[in-house]
PDB file of C-alpha atoms in Angstrom:
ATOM      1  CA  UNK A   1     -18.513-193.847-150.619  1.00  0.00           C
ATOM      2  CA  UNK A   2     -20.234-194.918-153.765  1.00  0.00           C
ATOM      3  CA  UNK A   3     -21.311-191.553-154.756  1.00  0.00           C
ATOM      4  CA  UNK A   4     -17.178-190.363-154.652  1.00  0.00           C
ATOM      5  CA  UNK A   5     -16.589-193.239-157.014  1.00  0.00           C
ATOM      6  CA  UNK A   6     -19.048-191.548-159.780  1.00  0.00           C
ATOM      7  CA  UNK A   7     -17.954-188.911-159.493  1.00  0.00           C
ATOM      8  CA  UNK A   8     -14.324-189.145-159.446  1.00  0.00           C
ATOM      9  CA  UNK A   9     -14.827-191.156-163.231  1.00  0.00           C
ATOM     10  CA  UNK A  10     -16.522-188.433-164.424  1.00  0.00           C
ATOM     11  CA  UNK A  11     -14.090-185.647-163.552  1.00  0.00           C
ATOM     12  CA  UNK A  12     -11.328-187.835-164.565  1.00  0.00           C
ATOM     13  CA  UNK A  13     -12.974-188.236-168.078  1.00  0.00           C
ATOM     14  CA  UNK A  14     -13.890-184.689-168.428  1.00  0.00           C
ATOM     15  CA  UNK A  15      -9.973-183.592-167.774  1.00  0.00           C
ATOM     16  CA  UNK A  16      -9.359-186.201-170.278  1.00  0.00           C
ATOM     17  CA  UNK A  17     -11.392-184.722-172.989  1.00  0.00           C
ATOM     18  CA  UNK A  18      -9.852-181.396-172.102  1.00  0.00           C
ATOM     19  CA  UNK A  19      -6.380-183.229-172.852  1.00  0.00           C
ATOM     20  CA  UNK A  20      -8.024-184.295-176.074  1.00  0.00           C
ATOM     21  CA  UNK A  21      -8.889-180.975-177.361  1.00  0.00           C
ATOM     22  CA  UNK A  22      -5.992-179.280-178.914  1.00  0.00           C
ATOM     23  CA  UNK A  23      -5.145-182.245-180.620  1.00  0.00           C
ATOM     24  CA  UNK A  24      -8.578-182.696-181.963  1.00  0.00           C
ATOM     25  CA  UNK A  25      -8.266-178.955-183.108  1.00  0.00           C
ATOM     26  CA  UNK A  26      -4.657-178.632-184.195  1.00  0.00           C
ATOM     27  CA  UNK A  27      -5.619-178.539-188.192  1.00  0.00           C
ATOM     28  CA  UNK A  28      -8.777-176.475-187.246  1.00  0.00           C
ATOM     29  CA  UNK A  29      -9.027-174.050-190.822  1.00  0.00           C
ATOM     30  CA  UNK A  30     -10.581-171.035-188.671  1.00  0.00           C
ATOM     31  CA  UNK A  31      -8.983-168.476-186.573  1.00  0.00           C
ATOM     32  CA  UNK A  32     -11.237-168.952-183.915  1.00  0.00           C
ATOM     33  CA  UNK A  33     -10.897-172.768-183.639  1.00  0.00           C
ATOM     34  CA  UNK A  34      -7.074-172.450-183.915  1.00  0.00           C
ATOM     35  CA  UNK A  35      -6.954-169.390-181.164  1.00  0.00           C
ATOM     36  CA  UNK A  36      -9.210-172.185-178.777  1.00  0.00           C
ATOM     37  CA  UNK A  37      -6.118-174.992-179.469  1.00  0.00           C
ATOM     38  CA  UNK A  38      -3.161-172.450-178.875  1.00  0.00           C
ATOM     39  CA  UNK A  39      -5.084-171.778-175.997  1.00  0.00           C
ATOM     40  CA  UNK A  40      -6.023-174.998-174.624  1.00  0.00           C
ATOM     41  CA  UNK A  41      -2.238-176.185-176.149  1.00  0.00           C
ATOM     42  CA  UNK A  42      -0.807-173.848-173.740  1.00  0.00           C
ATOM     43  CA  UNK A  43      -2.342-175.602-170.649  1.00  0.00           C
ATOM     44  CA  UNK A  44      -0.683-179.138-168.859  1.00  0.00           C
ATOM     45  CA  UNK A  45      -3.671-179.823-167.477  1.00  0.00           C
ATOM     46  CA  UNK A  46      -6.996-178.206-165.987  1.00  0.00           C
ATOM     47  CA  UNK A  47      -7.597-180.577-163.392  1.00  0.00           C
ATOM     48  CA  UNK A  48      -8.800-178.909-160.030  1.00  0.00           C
ATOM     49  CA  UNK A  49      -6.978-176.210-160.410  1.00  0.00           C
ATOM     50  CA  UNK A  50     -10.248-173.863-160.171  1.00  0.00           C
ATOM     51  CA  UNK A  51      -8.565-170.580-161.021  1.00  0.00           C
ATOM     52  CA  UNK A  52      -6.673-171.993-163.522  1.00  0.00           C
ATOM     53  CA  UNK A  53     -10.238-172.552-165.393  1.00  0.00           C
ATOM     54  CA  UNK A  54     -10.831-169.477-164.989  1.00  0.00           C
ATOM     55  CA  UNK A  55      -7.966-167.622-166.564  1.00  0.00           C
ATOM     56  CA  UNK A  56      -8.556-170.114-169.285  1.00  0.00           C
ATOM     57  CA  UNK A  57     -12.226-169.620-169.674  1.00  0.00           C
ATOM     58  CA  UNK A  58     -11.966-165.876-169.566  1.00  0.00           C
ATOM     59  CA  UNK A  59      -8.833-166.023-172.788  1.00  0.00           C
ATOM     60  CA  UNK A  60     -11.210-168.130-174.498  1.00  0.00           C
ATOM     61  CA  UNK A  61     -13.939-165.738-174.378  1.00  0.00           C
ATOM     62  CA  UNK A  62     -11.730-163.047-175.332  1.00  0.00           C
ATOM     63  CA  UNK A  63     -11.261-165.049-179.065  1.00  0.00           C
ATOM     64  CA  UNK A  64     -12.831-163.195-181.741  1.00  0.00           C
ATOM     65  CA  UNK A  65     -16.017-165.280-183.159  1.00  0.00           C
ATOM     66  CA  UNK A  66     -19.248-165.293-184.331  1.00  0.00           C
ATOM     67  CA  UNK A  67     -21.915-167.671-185.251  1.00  0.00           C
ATOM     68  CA  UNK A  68     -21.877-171.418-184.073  1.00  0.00           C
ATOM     69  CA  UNK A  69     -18.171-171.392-183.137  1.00  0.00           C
ATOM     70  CA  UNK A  70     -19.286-167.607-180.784  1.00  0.00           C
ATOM     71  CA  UNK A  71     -21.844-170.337-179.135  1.00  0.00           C
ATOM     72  CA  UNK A  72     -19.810-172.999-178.389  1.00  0.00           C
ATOM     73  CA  UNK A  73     -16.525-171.493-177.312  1.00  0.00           C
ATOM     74  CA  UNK A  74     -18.971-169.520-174.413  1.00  0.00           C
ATOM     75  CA  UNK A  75     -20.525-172.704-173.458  1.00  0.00           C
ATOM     76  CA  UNK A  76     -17.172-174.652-172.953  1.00  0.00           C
ATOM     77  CA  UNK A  77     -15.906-171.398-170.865  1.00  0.00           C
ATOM     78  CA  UNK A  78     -18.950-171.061-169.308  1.00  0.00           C
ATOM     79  CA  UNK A  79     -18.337-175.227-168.050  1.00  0.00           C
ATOM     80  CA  UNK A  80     -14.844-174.136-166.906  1.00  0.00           C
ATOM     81  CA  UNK A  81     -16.002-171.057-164.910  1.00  0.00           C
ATOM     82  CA  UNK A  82     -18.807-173.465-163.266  1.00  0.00           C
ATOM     83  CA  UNK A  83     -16.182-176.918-162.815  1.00  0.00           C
ATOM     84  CA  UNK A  84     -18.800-178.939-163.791  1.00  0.00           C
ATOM     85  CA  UNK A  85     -17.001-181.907-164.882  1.00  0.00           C
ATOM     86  CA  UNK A  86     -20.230-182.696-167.170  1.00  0.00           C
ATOM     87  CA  UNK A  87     -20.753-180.256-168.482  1.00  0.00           C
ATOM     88  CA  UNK A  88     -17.163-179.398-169.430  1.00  0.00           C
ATOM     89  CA  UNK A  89     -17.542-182.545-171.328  1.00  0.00           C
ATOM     90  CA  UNK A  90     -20.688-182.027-173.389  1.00  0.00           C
ATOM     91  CA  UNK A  91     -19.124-178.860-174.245  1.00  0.00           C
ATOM     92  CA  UNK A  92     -15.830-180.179-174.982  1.00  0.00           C
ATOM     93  CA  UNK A  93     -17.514-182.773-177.285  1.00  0.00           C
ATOM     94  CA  UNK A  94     -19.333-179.776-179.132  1.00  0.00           C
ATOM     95  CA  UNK A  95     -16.936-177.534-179.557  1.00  0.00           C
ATOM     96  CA  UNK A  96     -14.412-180.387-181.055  1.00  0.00           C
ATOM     97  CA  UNK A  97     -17.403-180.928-183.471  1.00  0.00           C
ATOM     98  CA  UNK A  98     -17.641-177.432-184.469  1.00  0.00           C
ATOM     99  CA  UNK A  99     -14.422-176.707-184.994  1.00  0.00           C
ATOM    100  CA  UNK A 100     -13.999-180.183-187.052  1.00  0.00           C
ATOM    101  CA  UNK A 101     -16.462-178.445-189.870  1.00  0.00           C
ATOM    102  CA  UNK A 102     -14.664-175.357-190.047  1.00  0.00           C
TER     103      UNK A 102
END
């Protein structure tokens, strides 16, 4: 029971910072960052919906980008297509840093 409890926080956070994102990326000055928040904008919630991630990932992967935001758009859809709530949150946190620069 106390590894459930863990875990449970840390998918709960990680569908949080996926709630963040398009927020975070609304004013985002490059196509690709602004394709990622329509995207994202588009979606309630990700939750455990696992094919829902999927589709998702796989739109986000179809954005047009190279360089640093190519990199981190792949690893957040990569997180999705996995559901690893962790990871989906590193990501999350890199890709909002990303696209805050551009």
């Amino acid at each position: 029971m106390r590894k459930i409890l863990p875990s449970t926080l840390l998918a709960a956070s990680a569908v949080g910072a996926l709630l963040v994102l398009p927020t975070g990326t609304a004013s985002a000055q490059s196509p690709a960052c602004a394709q990622v928040a329509d995207v994202l904008g588009g979606v309630t919630a990700l939750g455990p919906d696992h094919d829902l991630e999927v589709r998702v990932a796989d739109q986000l992967l179809a954005i047009q980008a190279e360089g640093q935001e190519r990199e981190v758009i792949s690893e957040y859809a990569d997180a999705l297509k996995n559901g690893d709530a962790a990871s989906i949150g590193t990501a999350t946190i890199l890709l909002n840093g990303v696209c805050a620069k551009s």
